[in-house]
Short mmCIF file of C-alpha atoms in Angstrom, two decimals:
data_model
loop_
_atom_site.label_atom_id
_atom_site.label_comp_id
_atom_site.label_asym_id
_atom_site.label_seq_id
_atom_site.Cartn_x
_atom_site.Cartn_y
_atom_site.Cartn_z
CA UNK I 1 12.34 -4.32 40.33
CA UNK I 2 11.55 -0.87 38.97
CA UNK I 3 14.03 -1.24 36.09
CA UNK I 4 12.58 -4.67 35.23
CA UNK I 5 9.08 -3.18 35.18
CA UNK I 6 10.12 -0.45 32.76
CA UNK I 7 11.79 -3.04 30.54
CA UNK I 8 8.68 -5.24 30.54
CA UNK I 9 6.59 -2.22 29.58
CA UNK I 10 9.00 -1.39 26.75
CA UNK I 11 8.89 -4.98 25.46
CA UNK I 12 5.13 -4.81 24.77
CA UNK I 13 5.34 -1.53 22.84
CA UNK I 14 5.61 -1.66 19.04
CA UNK I 15 5.72 1.90 17.64
CA UNK I 16 5.99 3.33 14.14
CA UNK I 17 7.86 6.57 13.49
CA UNK I 18 8.14 9.45 11.06
CA UNK I 19 11.08 9.85 8.69
CA UNK I 20 13.45 7.86 6.52
CA UNK I 21 16.20 7.24 9.08
CA UNK I 22 16.08 5.76 12.56
CA UNK I 23 15.46 8.54 15.11
CA UNK I 24 17.88 8.75 18.05
CA UNK I 25 15.03 8.22 20.52
CA UNK I 26 14.09 4.97 18.77
CA UNK I 27 17.69 3.73 18.96
CA UNK I 28 17.72 4.48 22.68
CA UNK I 29 14.37 2.77 23.17
CA UNK I 30 15.59 -0.34 21.36
CA UNK I 31 18.57 -0.41 23.69
CA UNK I 32 16.15 -0.16 26.62
CA UNK I 33 14.33 -3.29 25.47
CA UNK I 34 11.71 -1.94 23.04
CA UNK I 35 9.98 -5.06 21.79
CA UNK I 36 9.12 -4.06 18.26
CA UNK I 37 9.05 -1.50 15.47
CA UNK I 38 6.31 -1.12 12.84
CA UNK I 39 7.46 -0.01 9.38
CA UNK I 40 5.51 2.09 6.87
CA UNK I 41 6.26 3.24 3.34
CA UNK I 42 7.27 6.65 4.73
CA UNK I 43 10.32 5.01 6.38
CA UNK I 44 12.23 4.23 3.13
CA UNK I 45 12.55 0.56 4.06
CA UNK I 46 15.66 -1.40 3.17
CA UNK I 47 17.87 -4.08 4.73
CA UNK I 48 20.25 -1.50 6.16
CA UNK I 49 17.44 0.14 8.12
CA UNK I 50 16.51 -3.19 9.70
CA UNK I 51 20.19 -3.86 10.49
CA UNK I 52 20.25 -0.60 12.46
CA UNK I 53 17.35 -1.85 14.60
CA UNK I 54 18.96 -5.22 15.18
CA UNK I 55 22.28 -3.61 16.12
CA UNK I 56 20.48 -2.02 19.07
CA UNK I 57 18.27 -5.00 19.92
CA UNK I 58 18.79 -8.25 17.97
CA UNK I 59 15.44 -9.61 19.21
CA UNK I 60 13.26 -6.71 18.18
CA UNK I 61 10.15 -7.70 16.22
CA UNK I 62 10.21 -5.75 12.97
CA UNK I 63 6.63 -5.71 11.64
CA UNK I 64 5.01 -4.47 8.44
CA UNK I 65 1.62 -4.46 6.66
CA UNK I 66 2.46 -6.29 3.45
CA UNK I 67 -0.80 -7.88 2.40
CA UNK I 68 -0.32 -7.65 -1.36
CA UNK I 69 -2.87 -5.84 -3.49
CA UNK I 70 -4.06 -2.51 -2.13
CA UNK I 71 -2.08 -2.67 1.12
CA UNK I 72 1.64 -2.62 0.45
CA UNK I 73 4.44 -0.77 2.20
CA UNK I 74 7.36 -2.08 0.15
CA UNK I 75 5.90 -1.50 -3.34
CA UNK I 76 3.96 1.70 -2.84
CA UNK I 77 5.58 3.58 -5.72
CA UNK I 78 4.56 1.21 -8.53
CA UNK I 79 1.91 -0.96 -6.89
CA UNK I 80 2.15 -4.49 -5.55
CA UNK I 81 3.56 -7.45 -7.46
CA UNK I 82 0.71 -9.53 -5.99
CA UNK I 83 -3.00 -9.04 -6.73
CA UNK I 84 -4.41 -9.13 -3.19
CA UNK I 85 -6.76 -11.43 -1.30
CA UNK I 86 -10.02 -10.97 -3.18
CA UNK I 87 -8.35 -11.81 -6.48
CA UNK I 88 -6.89 -14.96 -4.91
CA UNK I 89 -10.32 -15.87 -3.58
CA UNK I 90 -11.87 -15.40 -7.03
CA UNK I 91 -9.31 -17.82 -8.51
CA UNK I 92 -9.83 -20.15 -5.51
CA UNK I 93 -6.64 -22.16 -5.97
CA UNK I 94 -5.11 -22.67 -2.52
CA UNK I 95 -1.82 -23.81 -4.03
CA UNK I 96 -1.58 -20.49 -5.87
CA UNK I 97 -2.42 -18.56 -2.67
CA UNK I 98 0.29 -20.42 -0.78
CA UNK I 99 2.80 -19.63 -3.56
CA UNK I 100 1.88 -15.92 -3.32
CA UNK I 101 2.21 -16.03 0.48
CA UNK I 102 5.60 -17.66 0.16
CA UNK I 103 6.85 -14.97 -2.21
CA UNK I 104 5.63 -12.21 0.10
CA UNK I 105 7.40 -14.04 2.93
CA UNK I 106 10.54 -14.28 0.77
CA UNK I 107 10.43 -10.52 0.13
CA UNK I 108 10.28 -9.88 3.89
CA UNK I 109 12.94 -12.50 4.64
CA UNK I 110 15.28 -10.60 2.28
CA UNK I 111 14.91 -7.57 4.55
CA UNK I 112 15.09 -9.53 7.83
CA UNK I 113 11.53 -8.48 8.77
CA UNK I 114 10.05 -10.63 11.54
CA UNK I 115 6.31 -10.27 11.20
CA UNK I 116 3.82 -9.61 8.41
CA UNK I 117 0.52 -8.11 9.59
CA UNK I 118 -1.28 -10.36 7.10
CA UNK I 119 -3.49 -12.00 6.05
CA UNK I 120 -6.83 -10.33 6.55
CA UNK I 121 -8.92 -13.28 7.73
CA UNK I 122 -12.10 -11.20 7.68
CA UNK I 123 -15.17 -12.59 5.90
CA UNK I 124 -16.37 -9.65 3.81
CA UNK I 125 -20.04 -10.43 4.35
CA UNK I 126 -21.20 -6.84 3.80
CA UNK I 127 -20.37 -5.59 0.28
CA UNK I 128 -20.66 -2.00 1.57
CA UNK I 129 -17.69 -2.56 3.91
CA UNK I 130 -15.49 0.55 3.50
CA UNK I 131 -12.19 -0.76 4.89
CA UNK I 132 -11.95 -4.52 4.17
CA UNK I 133 -13.49 -5.09 0.72
CA UNK I 134 -10.84 -6.45 -1.65
CA UNK I 135 -8.53 -7.11 1.33
CA UNK I 136 -10.72 -10.12 2.17
CA UNK I 137 -10.55 -13.42 0.31
CA UNK I 138 -14.33 -13.30 -0.07
CA UNK I 139 -17.80 -13.36 1.44
CA UNK I 140 -18.11 -16.95 2.69
CA UNK I 141 -16.37 -18.55 5.69
CA UNK I 142 -15.28 -21.70 3.84
CA UNK I 143 -13.52 -19.73 1.10
CA UNK I 144 -11.83 -17.33 3.54
CA UNK I 145 -10.79 -20.20 5.80
CA UNK I 146 -9.11 -22.17 3.00
CA UNK I 147 -7.13 -19.21 1.75
CA UNK I 148 -6.23 -17.84 5.17
CA UNK I 149 -4.55 -21.16 5.98
CA UNK I 150 -2.79 -21.28 2.60
CA UNK I 151 -1.49 -17.71 2.98
CA UNK I 152 -0.29 -18.35 6.55
CA UNK I 153 1.48 -21.53 5.42
CA UNK I 154 3.14 -19.64 2.57
CA UNK I 155 4.46 -16.77 4.67
CA UNK I 156 5.52 -18.90 7.64
CA UNK I 157 7.00 -21.54 5.36
CA UNK I 158 9.41 -18.79 4.30
CA UNK I 159 10.45 -18.29 7.94
CA UNK I 160 8.49 -15.07 8.55
CA UNK I 161 5.66 -14.86 11.09
CA UNK I 162 2.13 -14.24 9.80
CA UNK I 163 -0.64 -12.38 11.62
CA UNK I 164 -4.33 -13.16 11.07
CA UNK I 165 -6.46 -10.04 11.39
CA UNK I 166 -8.79 -8.34 12.45
CA UNK I 167 -10.04 -10.62 15.25
CA UNK I 168 -12.82 -11.49 15.78
CA UNK I 169 -13.82 -10.31 12.27
CA UNK I 170 -14.14 -6.91 10.56
CA UNK I 171 -16.15 -8.10 7.54
CA UNK I 172 -19.68 -7.19 8.61
CA UNK I 173 -19.15 -3.46 9.14
CA UNK I 174 -20.10 -0.29 7.29
CA UNK I 175 -17.75 1.88 9.36
CA UNK I 176 -14.00 2.30 8.92
CA UNK I 177 -12.40 1.80 12.35
CA UNK I 178 -9.73 4.35 11.41
CA UNK I 179 -12.50 6.96 11.63
CA UNK I 180 -15.04 5.68 14.20
CA UNK I 181 -16.01 2.60 16.20
CA UNK I 182 -17.79 0.03 13.99
CA UNK I 183 -20.55 -2.06 15.53
CA UNK I 184 -21.22 -5.60 14.31
CA UNK I 185 -24.87 -6.39 14.93
CA UNK I 186 -24.73 -10.10 14.19
CA UNK I 187 -25.93 -12.63 16.74
CA UNK I 188 -23.47 -14.76 18.67
CA UNK I 189 -24.51 -17.79 16.58
CA UNK I 190 -23.91 -15.99 13.29
CA UNK I 191 -20.55 -14.71 14.49
CA UNK I 192 -19.42 -18.20 15.50
CA UNK I 193 -20.54 -19.72 12.19
CA UNK I 194 -19.41 -16.93 9.86
CA UNK I 195 -16.55 -14.87 11.31
CA UNK I 196 -14.62 -17.19 13.62
CA UNK I 197 -13.84 -20.20 11.34
CA UNK I 198 -10.90 -18.51 9.50
CA UNK I 199 -9.29 -17.55 12.83
CA UNK I 200 -9.89 -20.98 14.30
CA UNK I 201 -8.28 -22.56 11.23
CA UNK I 202 -5.33 -20.12 11.31
CA UNK I 203 -4.71 -21.07 14.96
CA UNK I 204 -4.85 -24.77 14.07
CA UNK I 205 -2.36 -24.06 11.26
CA UNK I 206 0.05 -22.53 13.80
CA UNK I 207 -0.27 -18.82 12.99
CA UNK I 208 2.21 -17.02 15.23
CA UNK I 209 0.28 -13.79 15.70
CA UNK I 210 -3.26 -12.44 15.65
CA UNK I 211 -4.30 -8.77 15.45
CA UNK I 212 -7.37 -7.57 17.32
CA UNK I 213 -9.88 -5.35 15.57
CA UNK I 214 -11.36 -2.19 17.09
CA UNK I 215 -14.93 -3.49 16.80
CA UNK I 216 -17.91 -3.37 19.10
CA UNK I 217 -19.76 -6.70 18.99
CA UNK I 218 -22.68 -6.45 21.42
CA UNK I 219 -23.46 -10.18 21.12
CA UNK I 220 -19.99 -10.93 22.53
CA UNK I 221 -19.34 -7.86 24.72
CA UNK I 222 -21.86 -5.01 24.81
CA UNK I 223 -19.56 -2.50 26.52
CA UNK I 224 -16.02 -2.68 25.12
CA UNK I 225 -14.49 -3.00 21.63
CA UNK I 226 -12.69 -6.28 21.00
CA UNK I 227 -9.22 -4.77 21.56
CA UNK I 228 -10.21 -3.84 25.12
CA UNK I 229 -12.44 -6.83 25.88
CA UNK I 230 -11.28 -9.57 28.23
CA UNK I 231 -14.38 -11.55 27.22
CA UNK I 232 -13.34 -11.56 23.56
CA UNK I 233 -9.55 -11.76 23.86
CA UNK I 234 -8.98 -13.91 26.94
CA UNK I 235 -12.14 -15.99 27.27
CA UNK I 236 -12.87 -16.49 23.56
CA UNK I 237 -9.51 -16.25 21.76
CA UNK I 238 -7.27 -17.73 24.45
CA UNK I 239 -9.79 -19.97 26.19
CA UNK I 240 -12.20 -21.30 23.58
CA UNK I 241 -9.97 -21.09 20.50
CA UNK I 242 -6.74 -21.97 22.31
CA UNK I 243 -4.49 -19.29 20.81
CA UNK I 244 -1.21 -18.93 22.69
CA UNK I 245 0.78 -16.82 20.23
CA UNK I 246 1.39 -13.08 20.24
CA UNK I 247 -1.77 -10.97 20.21
CA UNK I 248 -1.21 -7.45 18.87
CA UNK I 249 -3.59 -4.51 18.72
CA UNK I 250 -4.52 -2.70 15.57
CA UNK I 251 -2.99 0.79 15.74
CA UNK I 252 -4.24 2.46 18.94
CA UNK I 253 -4.43 5.95 17.44
CA UNK I 254 -7.34 4.81 15.26
CA UNK I 255 -10.43 6.82 16.19
CA UNK I 256 -12.44 3.70 17.09
CA UNK I 257 -10.56 3.51 20.39
CA UNK I 258 -8.78 6.90 20.52
CA UNK I 259 -12.16 8.61 20.88
CA UNK I 260 -12.75 6.57 24.06
CA UNK I 261 -9.49 6.81 26.00
CA UNK I 262 -5.99 8.29 25.91
CA UNK I 263 -3.11 6.18 24.56
CA UNK I 264 -1.83 5.14 27.99
CA UNK I 265 -5.22 3.95 29.16
CA UNK I 266 -5.87 2.12 25.88
CA UNK I 267 -2.56 0.27 26.33
CA UNK I 268 -3.32 -0.67 29.94
CA UNK I 269 -6.86 -1.81 29.16
CA UNK I 270 -5.69 -3.81 26.12
CA UNK I 271 -2.99 -5.57 28.13
CA UNK I 272 -5.47 -6.32 30.90
CA UNK I 273 -7.86 -7.75 28.29
CA UNK I 274 -5.18 -10.17 27.05
CA UNK I 275 -3.15 -8.30 24.41
CA UNK I 276 0.62 -8.84 24.28
CA UNK I 277 1.84 -6.07 21.98
CA UNK I 278 0.59 -2.49 21.55
CA UNK I 279 0.86 -1.25 17.97
CA UNK I 280 1.24 2.54 17.81
CA UNK I 281 1.25 3.60 14.17
CA UNK I 282 3.06 6.89 14.73
CA UNK I 283 5.10 7.64 17.86
CA UNK I 284 7.44 10.22 19.27
CA UNK I 285 9.78 9.87 22.24
CA UNK I 286 7.28 11.68 24.45
CA UNK I 287 4.27 9.61 23.37
CA UNK I 288 6.21 6.34 23.75
CA UNK I 289 7.32 7.27 27.26
CA UNK I 290 3.80 8.37 28.15
CA UNK I 291 2.44 4.93 27.29
CA UNK I 292 5.34 3.14 29.00
CA UNK I 293 4.85 5.18 32.18
CA UNK I 294 1.09 4.55 32.15
CA UNK I 295 1.72 0.78 32.05
CA UNK I 296 4.25 0.97 34.89
CA UNK I 297 1.90 3.13 36.97
CA UNK I 298 -1.00 0.71 36.40
CA UNK I 299 1.09 -2.20 37.69
CA UNK I 300 2.17 -0.22 40.75
CA UNK I 301 -1.43 0.83 41.43
CA UNK I 302 -2.71 -2.71 41.01
CA UNK I 303 -4.99 -2.00 38.02
CA UNK I 304 -2.77 -4.20 35.81
CA UNK I 305 -1.31 -7.36 37.25
CA UNK I 306 2.45 -7.63 36.90
CA UNK I 307 2.02 -11.31 35.97
CA UNK I 308 -0.16 -10.28 33.01
CA UNK I 309 2.47 -7.79 31.82
CA UNK I 310 5.22 -10.41 32.23
CA UNK I 311 3.13 -12.94 30.28
CA UNK I 312 2.63 -10.43 27.46
CA UNK I 313 6.36 -9.65 27.30
CA UNK I 314 7.15 -13.38 27.28
CA UNK I 315 4.88 -13.90 24.28
CA UNK I 316 6.63 -11.06 22.43
CA UNK I 317 9.99 -12.68 23.18
CA UNK I 318 8.64 -16.10 22.13
CA UNK I 319 7.75 -14.72 18.69
CA UNK I 320 11.25 -13.26 18.38
CA UNK I 321 12.62 -16.66 19.35
CA UNK I 322 10.47 -18.44 16.77
CA UNK I 323 11.86 -16.12 14.08
CA UNK I 324 15.46 -16.56 15.24
CA UNK I 325 15.10 -20.35 14.98
CA UNK I 326 14.02 -20.22 11.32
CA UNK I 327 17.12 -18.92 9.58
CA UNK I 328 17.30 -22.04 7.41
CA UNK I 329 13.72 -21.60 6.17
CA UNK I 330 14.47 -18.00 5.20
CA UNK I 331 17.71 -18.96 3.46
CA UNK I 332 15.85 -21.61 1.47
CA UNK I 333 13.03 -19.18 0.60
CA UNK I 334 15.48 -16.55 -0.67
CA UNK I 335 16.58 -19.00 -3.34
CA UNK I 336 13.05 -20.06 -4.19
CA UNK I 337 12.14 -17.30 -6.66
CA UNK I 338 8.69 -17.66 -8.20
CA UNK I 339 8.83 -14.38 -10.06
CA UNK I 340 5.75 -14.65 -12.25
CA UNK I 341 3.29 -15.90 -9.62
CA UNK I 342 1.71 -12.50 -8.95
CA UNK I 343 0.92 -11.82 -12.61
CA UNK I 344 -0.22 -15.43 -13.06
CA UNK I 345 -2.70 -14.93 -10.20
CA UNK I 346 -3.84 -11.53 -11.49
CA UNK I 347 -4.53 -12.93 -14.97
CA UNK I 348 -6.46 -15.85 -13.53
CA UNK I 349 -8.57 -13.51 -11.37
CA UNK I 350 -9.84 -11.32 -14.23
CA UNK I 351 -13.56 -11.57 -14.91
CA UNK I 352 -14.54 -10.08 -18.25
CA UNK I 353 -17.50 -9.52 -20.52
CA UNK I 354 -17.69 -8.03 -23.97
CA UNK I 355 -14.89 -7.84 -26.50
CA UNK I 356 -11.40 -6.41 -26.02
CA UNK I 357 -11.22 -3.54 -28.46
CA UNK I 358 -8.23 -1.30 -27.82
CA UNK I 359 -5.86 -0.71 -30.73
CA UNK I 360 -4.74 2.87 -29.97
CA UNK I 361 -4.17 5.17 -27.03
CA UNK I 362 -7.46 5.69 -25.15
CA UNK I 363 -8.75 8.48 -22.95
CA UNK I 364 -8.69 6.92 -19.46
CA UNK I 365 -11.19 8.53 -17.08
CA UNK I 366 -10.45 7.63 -13.46
CA UNK I 367 -13.79 7.88 -11.67
CA UNK I 368 -12.03 8.26 -8.37
CA UNK I 369 -13.27 7.08 -5.02
CA UNK I 370 -11.49 7.65 -1.77
CA UNK I 371 -9.66 4.56 -0.61
CA UNK I 372 -9.72 3.57 3.07
CA UNK I 373 -7.03 4.84 5.40
CA UNK I 374 -5.43 1.39 5.48
CA UNK I 375 -4.24 2.04 1.92
CA UNK I 376 -1.20 4.24 1.53
CA UNK I 377 -2.26 7.38 -0.40
CA UNK I 378 0.69 7.00 -2.76
CA UNK I 379 -0.54 3.59 -4.00
CA UNK I 380 -1.46 3.99 -7.70
CA UNK I 381 -4.49 2.36 -9.33
CA UNK I 382 -2.11 1.54 -12.13
CA UNK I 383 -4.53 0.90 -15.02
CA UNK I 384 -3.59 4.13 -16.78
CA UNK I 385 0.12 3.43 -16.34
CA UNK I 386 -0.28 -0.13 -17.62
CA UNK I 387 -2.21 1.00 -20.71
CA UNK I 388 0.28 3.81 -21.37
CA UNK I 389 3.15 1.29 -21.30
CA UNK I 390 1.43 -0.69 -24.06
CA UNK I 391 -0.28 2.06 -26.09
CA UNK I 392 1.37 5.41 -26.86
CA UNK I 393 -0.81 8.53 -26.56
CA UNK I 394 -2.86 7.13 -23.68
CA UNK I 395 -4.34 10.16 -21.89
CA UNK I 396 -5.65 10.41 -18.34
CA UNK I 397 -8.36 12.46 -16.62
CA UNK I 398 -8.94 12.13 -12.87
CA UNK I 399 -12.50 12.95 -11.84
CA UNK I 400 -13.31 14.32 -8.43
CA UNK I 401 -16.03 12.51 -6.48
CA UNK I 402 -19.43 13.59 -7.85
CA UNK I 403 -17.57 15.49 -10.58
CA UNK I 404 -18.47 15.97 -14.23
CA UNK I 405 -17.34 13.71 -17.05
CA UNK I 406 -14.78 15.23 -19.43
CA UNK I 407 -15.78 15.84 -23.06
CA UNK I 408 -15.31 12.77 -25.24
CA UNK I 409 -13.79 12.81 -28.73
CA UNK I 410 -13.09 10.06 -31.22
CA UNK I 411 -10.57 8.30 -28.98
CA UNK I 412 -11.52 5.03 -27.24
CA UNK I 413 -12.78 5.64 -23.68
CA UNK I 414 -11.78 3.56 -20.66
CA UNK I 415 -13.52 4.24 -17.35
CA UNK I 416 -11.56 3.06 -14.30
CA UNK I 417 -13.71 2.69 -11.19
CA UNK I 418 -13.22 1.18 -7.76
CA UNK I 419 -15.92 -0.57 -5.72
CA UNK I 420 -18.85 0.29 -7.98
CA UNK I 421 -20.92 -2.00 -5.74
CA UNK I 422 -20.40 0.42 -2.87
CA UNK I 423 -21.03 3.76 -4.59
CA UNK I 424 -24.28 4.70 -6.34
CA UNK I 425 -22.69 7.86 -7.75
CA UNK I 426 -19.98 5.79 -9.42
CA UNK I 427 -22.60 3.55 -11.07
CA UNK I 428 -24.57 6.61 -12.15
CA UNK I 429 -21.44 8.26 -13.61
CA UNK I 430 -20.63 5.12 -15.58
CA UNK I 431 -24.21 4.90 -16.84
CA UNK I 432 -24.04 8.52 -18.05
CA UNK I 433 -20.75 7.81 -19.83
CA UNK I 434 -22.16 4.68 -21.50
CA UNK I 435 -25.21 6.65 -22.66
CA UNK I 436 -22.80 9.02 -24.43
CA UNK I 437 -20.35 6.35 -25.50
CA UNK I 438 -21.85 2.83 -25.59
CA UNK I 439 -18.45 1.57 -26.77
CA UNK I 440 -16.72 2.74 -23.56
CA UNK I 441 -14.80 0.10 -21.61
CA UNK I 442 -15.30 -0.17 -17.82
CA UNK I 443 -12.49 -1.50 -15.60
CA UNK I 444 -13.42 -2.05 -11.92
CA UNK I 445 -10.51 -2.54 -9.52
CA UNK I 446 -12.67 -3.29 -6.47
CA UNK I 447 -15.95 -4.99 -5.65
CA UNK I 448 -17.68 -4.77 -9.05
CA UNK I 449 -21.31 -4.11 -9.95
CA UNK I 450 -23.05 -3.45 -13.26
CA UNK I 451 -23.67 0.29 -13.80
CA UNK I 452 -27.21 1.56 -13.18
CA UNK I 453 -29.28 1.57 -16.35
CA UNK I 454 -26.40 0.35 -18.53
CA UNK I 455 -27.25 -1.41 -21.73
CA UNK I 456 -25.92 -4.91 -22.11
CA UNK I 457 -23.03 -5.56 -24.42
CA UNK I 458 -20.46 -3.07 -23.17
CA UNK I 459 -16.99 -4.32 -22.29
CA UNK I 460 -16.43 -4.78 -18.56
CA UNK I 461 -13.26 -5.98 -16.80
CA UNK I 462 -13.04 -6.68 -13.06
CA UNK I 463 -9.56 -7.06 -11.61
CA UNK I 464 -10.81 -7.67 -8.04
CA UNK I 465 -7.92 -5.68 -6.64
CA UNK I 466 -5.52 -2.79 -6.93
CA UNK I 467 -1.98 -3.81 -7.83
CA UNK I 468 0.59 -3.36 -10.56
CA UNK I 469 -0.02 -6.90 -11.81
CA UNK I 470 -3.83 -6.57 -11.73
CA UNK I 471 -3.59 -3.43 -13.86
CA UNK I 472 -1.18 -5.11 -16.28
CA UNK I 473 -3.42 -8.17 -16.59
CA UNK I 474 -6.40 -5.93 -17.44
CA UNK I 475 -4.39 -3.91 -19.97
CA UNK I 476 -3.10 -7.08 -21.65
CA UNK I 477 -6.63 -8.44 -21.97
CA UNK I 478 -7.93 -5.20 -23.48
CA UNK I 479 -5.23 -5.32 -26.18
CA UNK I 480 -5.76 -8.97 -27.19
#
């Protein structure tokens, strides 16, 4: 029985790792029944890498965060070929969203990746939200619900499992759960009407996986974040909403939960609450074994029921089985190339005012803001690169937060900002620049807002997302 217990504990663990090749300890763990592996840009992802995993354990769930837009692991170097959720919500064409989801699914099918930790089904009801923002389809439940279903249908129609996140809804927060525990102060009634509909609809659409968010929601459970709450995960998600697929945690090293308990205890408490898979963003052999041993010890001590662990492992295996049964869908999707859909969506999402006026290389001033920790630091904003590809002599200045504007000369000026709606200092910087150069062009790649004190009539472009195609669409418009 002991060996079976260790194998069950390994099945529910889904670690990430450092480096560009598969570590020996990870190979051994896969051979011992490790249920999944989470891939990041740092792993130099290709089909051969995934083949190495499957050689050790054909049923391993290979997972990745490939949302499109700001959160990409496969296209980090140049930026995503897809504009991201907010842009799709701005266009509000569910057929287009499903096409984008299908192409993301096709990209993962090419690599034999089982599970996409997407879409974000969060309703971004607070524009000051520091971690969701453009990752959400929008601020209203109806809009987010429509596009969550379309995205899930697109990805899963390509034979790859989708994962609606961050249950029960990370939209109404002003704290990044990577850094601290966010509290959602909404009433139970508001939560049910605003945050739950996209998840309910995703479940009805057959989404294979849901990711829990590290969120404290006192109206639902005043003592434990959702990831560790039986009330939220078992009573609400399983009981009321009827979800029977694989429930995975957000990464357990995020400070929202890591500040409360050690990794082993987080894993045990999450499993006891109803989770099936423990996502560990960065593991070593020692840390993996520590969590495994904590799960085994909890079962032996009676603090975690063996039946609950077995149920969790069975759901992990069921997802692997679902994927294995969809070879034909993936084969069909590989041949269904819709190459221009990302740029088509990015162009349709642009909102513009003023007159495009660029006819020579501008000075591009990147009024930088710090992106959330969900976004890989190597992901480029891309507007400068897109303009440089179309206009020789494009120059770039990167401002530090709260920094000083560079001196302006006779060249056209383009100010690239992100989430002006969230940052007063960004709006103030833009207003200062426009006072000096009323002809300056403002490109906002996030949640846009008019600059403080700006005169009307300046040229403003909102891409509603960070991606290679969003930047190209903006650059094309400016050169019309």
